[in-house]
Amino acid sequence: MRLCFVFAVLVLFFCAVSAQRSNPCKKENGLFPHDQYCDYYYECENGVAQERACPNGLAFAGKSRGLIMSCDYPHRVGCPGQDGSIMGQTPIGTENCPWLYGVFAHQTSCTRYWQCWNGTATIQQCPFSLLYNDVLHSCDWPDNVPDCQKHPICKDQPNGHIPIEKSCGRFWLCVGGYPRLQRCPAGLAFSPTALRCELSQNVPGCEPPPTTPAAEDEDDSKVAGNQVQADAPPRRANNARPAGQFRAQNGK
Ligand SMILES: *[C@@H]1O[C@H](CO)[C@@H](O)[C@H](O)[C@H]1NC(C)=O
C-alpha cells in the first residue's frame, strides 16, 4: 500500500517535470534555451515556441548576446552544460574548420590556431610565447598546454639556452618556461655544446665563409660546398611578432 503511494507520487512528479519541459516558453515572448541541445533554442511568440538553430558550431548565448544571432562559442556559454546539454547539430566542416564557426587547434603548430567564421578559416598567432590551449580555446602559458603537438621548447630547460637546429645566429632563451627568440651579436654563433654565443669560427658548421675568393676554378666546388649554407634562416620564429597580429590565410 505504501509502495503504491510512493509510486503515485513519483508518477505525479515525472508528469509535472515533463509538462514543464513540453512548454519551453517561460514568458510569452523571448528566446529560451533548448532542454537538450546547446546549439538550438526556442523563440517564443505569444507563448508559442519555434525551434531555432544557432549557426553551425555556435551555442545559444541568450537574447542579444553572443557573437551572432544570439549565439557564441560553446566554450564561452558553457557547453556541454552541467545539465547534460550538448551540441545537437551535425558538424559542417570545411578545410581547417571542423565546424563552420569556432576556434580550433592548428594541425601542426602549437602557437597558431584557426578561427572559423562561416567556414572560412583565418590563421591566428598567439602573442609572445604563448601556446594555443584547445581546452580553453585560447592562448595560454606553455606549461598549461601539455598536449601540444610540437614539443614545448622549454620543457626540459625552463631556464636555459636551447639551440635551434640549422641556425647559427639564433637560439631560444627560456625564462620560467617561456621561450624567447634571441640572436647572437654579429660575428658570433650559438654553440650547441657550450650553449652560448661564441666566435663563429669556433662553432663547427658556422664558420664564416672565406673572405679571400678562390683563385682557381678547381676550388669552386669546394667553396660552394662550404658552410655558407650553415647560416640558413631558422625555422620560423613564432614569438617574433607583436601581440594581436595575425595573418589572413587567403590574404583577404
Ligand atoms: C555563409 O557562406 C555561405 C556560402 O559559403 C553563404 O551562402 C552564406 O550567406 C554565408 N552566411 C553568412 C551568415 O555569412
mmCIF file of C-alpha atoms and ligand atoms in Angstrom:
data_model
loop_
_atom_site.group_PDB
_atom_site.id
_atom_site.type_symbol
_atom_site.label_atom_id
_atom_site.label_comp_id
_atom_site.label_asym_id
_atom_site.label_seq_id
_atom_site.Cartn_x
_atom_site.Cartn_y
_atom_site.Cartn_z
ATOM 1 C CA MET A 1 0.000 0.000 0.000
ATOM 2 C CA ARG A 2 2.720 2.380 0.996
ATOM 3 C CA LEU A 3 4.648 1.342 -2.085
ATOM 4 C CA CYS A 4 1.686 2.292 -4.254
ATOM 5 C CA PHE A 5 1.608 5.704 -2.679
ATOM 6 C CA VAL A 6 5.313 6.263 -3.359
ATOM 7 C CA PHE A 7 4.797 5.133 -6.913
ATOM 8 C CA ALA A 8 1.895 7.523 -7.408
ATOM 9 C CA VAL A 9 3.935 10.411 -6.074
ATOM 10 C CA LEU A 10 6.754 9.548 -8.440
ATOM 11 C CA VAL A 11 4.384 9.403 -11.419
ATOM 12 C CA LEU A 12 2.958 12.794 -10.481
ATOM 13 C CA PHE A 13 6.461 14.178 -10.143
ATOM 14 C CA PHE A 14 7.530 12.993 -13.598
ATOM 15 C CA CYS A 15 4.300 14.250 -15.120
ATOM 16 C CA ALA A 16 4.963 17.634 -13.644
ATOM 17 C CA VAL A 17 8.543 17.633 -14.944
ATOM 18 C CA SER A 18 7.572 16.609 -18.455
ATOM 19 C CA ALA A 19 4.732 19.112 -18.516
ATOM 20 C CA GLN A 20 7.249 21.798 -17.687
ATOM 21 C CA ARG A 21 9.529 20.524 -20.415
ATOM 22 C CA SER A 22 6.885 20.489 -23.079
ATOM 23 C CA ASN A 23 6.421 24.225 -22.807
ATOM 24 C CA PRO A 24 9.782 25.912 -23.178
ATOM 25 C CA CYS A 25 8.267 29.389 -23.140
ATOM 26 C CA LYS A 26 8.837 30.789 -19.700
ATOM 27 C CA LYS A 27 7.280 34.030 -20.813
ATOM 28 C CA GLU A 28 5.017 34.891 -23.687
ATOM 29 C CA ASN A 29 7.856 36.290 -25.788
ATOM 30 C CA GLY A 30 11.564 35.833 -25.842
ATOM 31 C CA LEU A 31 14.353 33.372 -26.575
ATOM 32 C CA PHE A 32 14.774 30.372 -24.319
ATOM 33 C CA PRO A 33 17.338 27.586 -24.140
ATOM 34 C CA HIS A 34 16.661 24.192 -25.591
ATOM 35 C CA ASP A 35 16.373 21.469 -22.977
ATOM 36 C CA GLN A 36 18.822 19.074 -24.671
ATOM 37 C CA TYR A 37 20.953 20.953 -27.141
ATOM 38 C CA CYS A 38 23.185 23.974 -26.681
ATOM 39 C CA ASP A 39 23.013 24.925 -30.328
ATOM 40 C CA TYR A 40 19.239 25.132 -30.531
ATOM 41 C CA TYR A 41 16.891 27.477 -28.762
ATOM 42 C CA TYR A 42 13.245 28.425 -28.735
ATOM 43 C CA GLU A 43 11.831 31.643 -29.957
ATOM 44 C CA CYS A 44 8.566 32.268 -28.188
ATOM 45 C CA GLU A 45 5.903 34.474 -29.585
ATOM 46 C CA ASN A 46 2.632 34.772 -27.726
ATOM 47 C CA GLY A 47 3.626 31.693 -25.789
ATOM 48 C CA VAL A 48 4.160 29.591 -28.936
ATOM 49 C CA ALA A 49 7.631 28.117 -29.253
ATOM 50 C CA GLN A 50 9.548 27.862 -32.534
ATOM 51 C CA GLU A 51 12.751 25.880 -32.534
ATOM 52 C CA ARG A 52 15.732 27.806 -33.923
ATOM 53 C CA ALA A 53 19.274 26.658 -34.703
ATOM 54 C CA CYS A 54 22.457 28.558 -33.991
ATOM 55 C CA PRO A 55 24.996 28.958 -36.799
ATOM 56 C CA ASN A 56 26.856 25.658 -37.100
ATOM 57 C CA GLY A 57 29.402 25.388 -34.290
ATOM 58 C CA LEU A 58 27.910 28.082 -32.059
ATOM 59 C CA ALA A 59 25.723 27.690 -28.993
ATOM 60 C CA PHE A 60 22.833 29.708 -27.626
ATOM 61 C CA ALA A 61 24.050 32.576 -25.501
ATOM 62 C CA GLY A 62 20.850 34.469 -24.727
ATOM 63 C CA LYS A 63 18.857 37.126 -26.493
ATOM 64 C CA SER A 64 21.059 39.840 -27.985
ATOM 65 C CA ARG A 65 24.158 38.189 -26.549
ATOM 66 C CA GLY A 66 26.991 36.295 -28.158
ATOM 67 C CA LEU A 67 28.785 36.827 -31.440
ATOM 68 C CA ILE A 68 25.984 36.426 -33.916
ATOM 69 C CA MET A 69 22.285 35.573 -33.815
ATOM 70 C CA SER A 70 22.232 35.278 -30.006
ATOM 71 C CA CYS A 71 24.875 32.532 -30.236
ATOM 72 C CA ASP A 72 28.500 32.316 -29.161
ATOM 73 C CA TYR A 73 31.380 29.850 -28.991
ATOM 74 C CA PRO A 74 30.282 26.821 -26.953
ATOM 75 C CA HIS A 75 33.154 27.193 -24.514
ATOM 76 C CA ARG A 76 32.038 30.733 -23.767
ATOM 77 C CA VAL A 77 28.491 29.756 -22.890
ATOM 78 C CA GLY A 78 29.342 26.567 -21.000
ATOM 79 C CA CYS A 79 28.531 23.818 -23.476
ATOM 80 C CA PRO A 80 28.463 20.890 -22.837
ATOM 81 C CA GLY A 81 26.339 22.080 -19.952
ATOM 82 C CA GLN A 82 26.155 20.781 -16.428
ATOM 83 C CA ASP A 83 22.539 19.909 -17.141
ATOM 84 C CA GLY A 84 23.741 17.482 -19.806
ATOM 85 C CA SER A 85 23.023 19.704 -22.795
ATOM 86 C CA ILE A 86 25.273 19.065 -25.776
ATOM 87 C CA MET A 87 25.696 20.226 -29.347
ATOM 88 C CA GLY A 88 22.900 18.744 -31.407
ATOM 89 C CA GLN A 89 23.748 19.751 -34.958
ATOM 90 C CA THR A 90 25.943 17.716 -37.255
ATOM 91 C CA PRO A 91 29.279 19.477 -37.758
ATOM 92 C CA ILE A 92 29.648 21.068 -41.169
ATOM 93 C CA GLY A 93 33.355 21.014 -41.838
ATOM 94 C CA THR A 94 35.451 22.837 -44.391
ATOM 95 C CA GLU A 95 39.201 22.817 -44.798
ATOM 96 C CA ASN A 96 40.689 23.593 -41.377
ATOM 97 C CA CYS A 97 37.254 24.109 -39.842
ATOM 98 C CA PRO A 98 35.601 21.133 -38.097
ATOM 99 C CA TRP A 99 32.508 23.350 -37.739
ATOM 100 C CA LEU A 100 31.557 26.412 -39.728
ATOM 101 C CA TYR A 101 32.167 28.635 -36.700
ATOM 102 C CA GLY A 102 34.655 28.240 -33.906
ATOM 103 C CA VAL A 103 38.209 28.356 -32.659
ATOM 104 C CA PHE A 104 40.222 25.249 -33.441
ATOM 105 C CA ALA A 105 43.697 23.824 -32.997
ATOM 106 C CA HIS A 106 46.183 24.059 -35.812
ATOM 107 C CA GLN A 107 47.223 20.696 -37.238
ATOM 108 C CA THR A 108 50.957 21.135 -36.700
ATOM 109 C CA SER A 109 51.604 24.344 -34.827
ATOM 110 C CA CYS A 110 51.372 24.983 -31.123
ATOM 111 C CA THR A 111 51.478 28.724 -31.401
ATOM 112 C CA ARG A 112 48.797 29.155 -34.037
ATOM 113 C CA TYR A 113 45.168 28.277 -34.276
ATOM 114 C CA TRP A 114 42.258 28.614 -36.642
ATOM 115 C CA GLN A 115 39.397 30.980 -36.256
ATOM 116 C CA CYS A 116 36.492 29.873 -38.410
ATOM 117 C CA TRP A 117 33.721 32.176 -39.488
ATOM 118 C CA ASN A 118 31.066 30.675 -41.723
ATOM 119 C CA GLY A 119 33.539 28.042 -42.854
ATOM 120 C CA THR A 120 36.354 30.419 -43.696
ATOM 121 C CA ALA A 121 39.472 29.758 -41.621
ATOM 122 C CA THR A 122 41.750 32.588 -40.598
ATOM 123 C CA ILE A 123 45.033 31.664 -39.012
ATOM 124 C CA GLN A 124 45.740 33.324 -35.698
ATOM 125 C CA GLN A 125 49.021 33.667 -33.909
ATOM 126 C CA CYS A 126 49.384 33.503 -30.153
ATOM 127 C CA PRO A 127 51.246 36.553 -28.872
ATOM 128 C CA PHE A 128 54.553 36.426 -27.026
ATOM 129 C CA SER A 129 55.488 32.845 -26.209
ATOM 130 C CA LEU A 130 52.006 31.623 -25.517
ATOM 131 C CA LEU A 131 50.674 28.363 -26.907
ATOM 132 C CA TYR A 132 47.215 27.505 -28.078
ATOM 133 C CA ASN A 133 45.263 25.603 -25.442
ATOM 134 C CA ASP A 134 42.488 23.616 -27.089
ATOM 135 C CA VAL A 135 40.701 23.117 -23.783
ATOM 136 C CA LEU A 136 40.318 26.854 -23.219
ATOM 137 C CA HIS A 137 40.218 27.680 -26.944
ATOM 138 C CA SER A 138 42.676 30.469 -26.345
ATOM 139 C CA CYS A 139 46.360 31.211 -25.959
ATOM 140 C CA ASP A 140 47.805 30.118 -22.674
ATOM 141 C CA TRP A 141 51.063 29.787 -20.772
ATOM 142 C CA PRO A 142 53.089 26.932 -22.229
ATOM 143 C CA ASP A 143 53.099 24.936 -19.012
ATOM 144 C CA ASN A 144 49.297 24.745 -19.190
ATOM 145 C CA VAL A 145 49.420 23.116 -22.615
ATOM 146 C CA PRO A 146 50.808 19.626 -22.092
ATOM 147 C CA ASP A 147 49.227 18.059 -25.164
ATOM 148 C CA CYS A 148 50.797 20.398 -27.638
ATOM 149 C CA GLN A 149 51.581 18.697 -30.920
ATOM 150 C CA LYS A 150 55.070 20.182 -31.035
ATOM 151 C CA HIS A 151 57.282 19.726 -28.025
ATOM 152 C CA PRO A 152 57.251 22.811 -25.860
ATOM 153 C CA ILE A 153 60.638 24.346 -26.403
ATOM 154 C CA CYS A 154 61.446 24.898 -22.771
ATOM 155 C CA LYS A 155 60.028 21.647 -21.426
ATOM 156 C CA ASP A 156 63.364 20.250 -20.273
ATOM 157 C CA GLN A 157 65.093 23.558 -19.644
ATOM 158 C CA PRO A 158 62.667 26.044 -18.134
ATOM 159 C CA ASN A 159 65.575 28.440 -17.582
ATOM 160 C CA GLY A 160 68.269 27.925 -20.150
ATOM 161 C CA HIS A 161 69.526 28.284 -23.662
ATOM 162 C CA ILE A 162 68.182 25.997 -26.374
ATOM 163 C CA PRO A 163 69.863 25.678 -29.757
ATOM 164 C CA ILE A 164 67.797 25.998 -32.889
ATOM 165 C CA GLU A 165 68.604 23.312 -35.393
ATOM 166 C CA LYS A 166 70.232 24.644 -38.576
ATOM 167 C CA SER A 167 70.572 28.118 -37.166
ATOM 168 C CA CYS A 168 73.899 29.637 -36.302
ATOM 169 C CA GLY A 169 72.816 33.032 -35.128
ATOM 170 C CA ARG A 170 69.648 32.315 -33.238
ATOM 171 C CA PHE A 171 68.665 30.394 -30.158
ATOM 172 C CA TRP A 172 65.877 30.169 -27.623
ATOM 173 C CA LEU A 173 66.240 31.691 -24.237
ATOM 174 C CA CYS A 174 63.889 30.014 -21.793
ATOM 175 C CA VAL A 175 62.752 32.159 -18.906
ATOM 176 C CA GLY A 176 60.461 30.458 -16.445
ATOM 177 C CA GLY A 177 59.432 28.002 -19.140
ATOM 178 C CA TYR A 178 58.679 30.629 -21.783
ATOM 179 C CA PRO A 179 60.859 30.691 -24.873
ATOM 180 C CA ARG A 180 62.142 33.920 -26.349
ATOM 181 C CA LEU A 181 63.939 34.093 -29.623
ATOM 182 C CA GLN A 182 67.417 35.527 -29.302
ATOM 183 C CA ARG A 183 70.137 36.394 -31.754
ATOM 184 C CA CYS A 184 73.871 36.277 -31.215
ATOM 185 C CA PRO A 185 75.786 39.508 -31.843
ATOM 186 C CA ALA A 186 77.406 39.867 -35.250
ATOM 187 C CA GLY A 187 80.381 37.582 -35.738
ATOM 188 C CA LEU A 188 79.183 35.177 -33.084
ATOM 189 C CA ALA A 189 77.280 31.940 -33.443
ATOM 190 C CA PHE A 190 75.364 29.912 -30.939
ATOM 191 C CA SER A 191 77.342 26.890 -29.855
ATOM 192 C CA PRO A 192 75.078 23.895 -29.230
ATOM 193 C CA THR A 193 77.722 22.369 -26.946
ATOM 194 C CA ALA A 194 78.686 25.397 -24.903
ATOM 195 C CA LEU A 195 75.106 26.729 -25.059
ATOM 196 C CA ARG A 196 76.226 30.299 -25.581
ATOM 197 C CA CYS A 197 77.338 32.636 -28.335
ATOM 198 C CA GLU A 198 80.923 32.098 -29.373
ATOM 199 C CA LEU A 199 83.142 33.288 -32.200
ATOM 200 C CA SER A 200 81.682 31.835 -35.378
ATOM 201 C CA GLN A 201 84.929 30.147 -36.411
ATOM 202 C CA ASN A 202 84.852 28.158 -33.173
ATOM 203 C CA VAL A 203 81.391 26.742 -33.787
ATOM 204 C CA PRO A 204 81.510 23.751 -36.153
ATOM 205 C CA GLY A 205 79.232 24.286 -39.099
ATOM 206 C CA CYS A 206 79.034 28.014 -38.541
ATOM 207 C CA GLU A 207 82.459 29.122 -39.669
ATOM 208 C CA PRO A 208 82.280 32.310 -41.718
ATOM 209 C CA PRO A 209 82.890 31.840 -45.453
ATOM 210 C CA PRO A 210 86.430 32.553 -46.554
ATOM 211 C CA THR A 211 86.924 36.221 -47.305
ATOM 212 C CA THR A 212 89.582 35.593 -49.958
ATOM 213 C CA PRO A 213 87.925 34.439 -53.194
ATOM 214 C CA ALA A 214 89.087 31.134 -54.596
ATOM 215 C CA ALA A 215 91.871 31.672 -57.086
ATOM 216 C CA GLU A 216 91.356 28.626 -59.229
ATOM 217 C CA ASP A 217 88.300 27.135 -60.856
ATOM 218 C CA GLU A 218 89.026 23.735 -59.336
ATOM 219 C CA ASP A 219 88.346 25.099 -55.896
ATOM 220 C CA ASP A 220 84.932 26.438 -56.749
ATOM 221 C CA SER A 221 83.122 23.229 -55.939
ATOM 222 C CA LYS A 222 84.782 23.178 -52.574
ATOM 223 C CA VAL A 223 83.833 26.737 -51.849
ATOM 224 C CA ALA A 224 80.265 26.144 -52.941
ATOM 225 C CA GLY A 225 80.043 23.278 -50.505
ATOM 226 C CA ASN A 226 81.363 25.408 -47.714
ATOM 227 C CA GLN A 227 79.485 26.464 -44.648
ATOM 228 C CA VAL A 228 77.743 29.326 -46.340
ATOM 229 C CA GLN A 229 74.702 27.104 -46.131
ATOM 230 C CA ALA A 230 75.031 26.750 -42.414
ATOM 231 C CA ASP A 231 73.535 30.129 -41.738
ATOM 232 C CA ALA A 232 70.308 29.173 -43.411
ATOM 233 C CA PRO A 233 67.341 31.025 -41.962
ATOM 234 C CA PRO A 234 65.993 29.319 -38.867
ATOM 235 C CA ARG A 235 62.610 27.828 -38.634
ATOM 236 C CA ARG A 236 60.018 30.490 -38.426
ATOM 237 C CA ALA A 237 60.160 32.254 -35.114
ATOM 238 C CA ASN A 238 56.715 32.276 -33.679
ATOM 239 C CA ASN A 239 57.186 34.763 -30.938
ATOM 240 C CA ALA A 240 58.917 37.368 -33.002
ATOM 241 C CA ARG A 241 55.709 39.119 -33.904
ATOM 242 C CA PRO A 242 53.900 41.574 -31.701
ATOM 243 C CA ALA A 243 50.707 40.764 -29.907
ATOM 244 C CA GLY A 244 47.449 40.717 -31.712
ATOM 245 C CA GLN A 245 48.917 40.424 -35.139
ATOM 246 C CA PHE A 246 47.689 37.689 -37.376
ATOM 247 C CA ARG A 247 47.764 36.681 -40.957
ATOM 248 C CA ALA A 248 44.766 36.014 -43.052
ATOM 249 C CA GLN A 249 45.163 32.661 -44.701
ATOM 250 C CA ASN A 250 43.859 33.726 -48.037
ATOM 251 C CA GLY A 251 45.156 37.243 -47.876
ATOM 252 C CA LYS A 252 41.634 38.590 -47.576
HETATM 253 C C1 LIG B 1 27.984 31.672 -45.294
HETATM 254 O O1 LIG B 1 28.561 31.251 -46.507
HETATM 255 C C2 LIG B 1 27.632 30.823 -47.480
HETATM 256 C C3 LIG B 1 28.396 30.322 -48.673
HETATM 257 O O2 LIG B 1 29.564 29.707 -48.320
HETATM 258 C C4 LIG B 1 26.699 31.946 -47.833
HETATM 259 O O3 LIG B 1 25.744 31.495 -48.753
HETATM 260 C C5 LIG B 1 26.008 32.467 -46.586
HETATM 261 O O4 LIG B 1 25.235 33.584 -46.884
HETATM 262 C C6 LIG B 1 27.030 32.827 -45.532
HETATM 263 N N1 LIG B 1 26.343 33.168 -44.317
HETATM 264 C C7 LIG B 1 26.681 34.216 -43.563
HETATM 265 C C8 LIG B 1 25.877 34.423 -42.328
HETATM 266 O O5 LIG B 1 27.584 34.967 -43.849
#
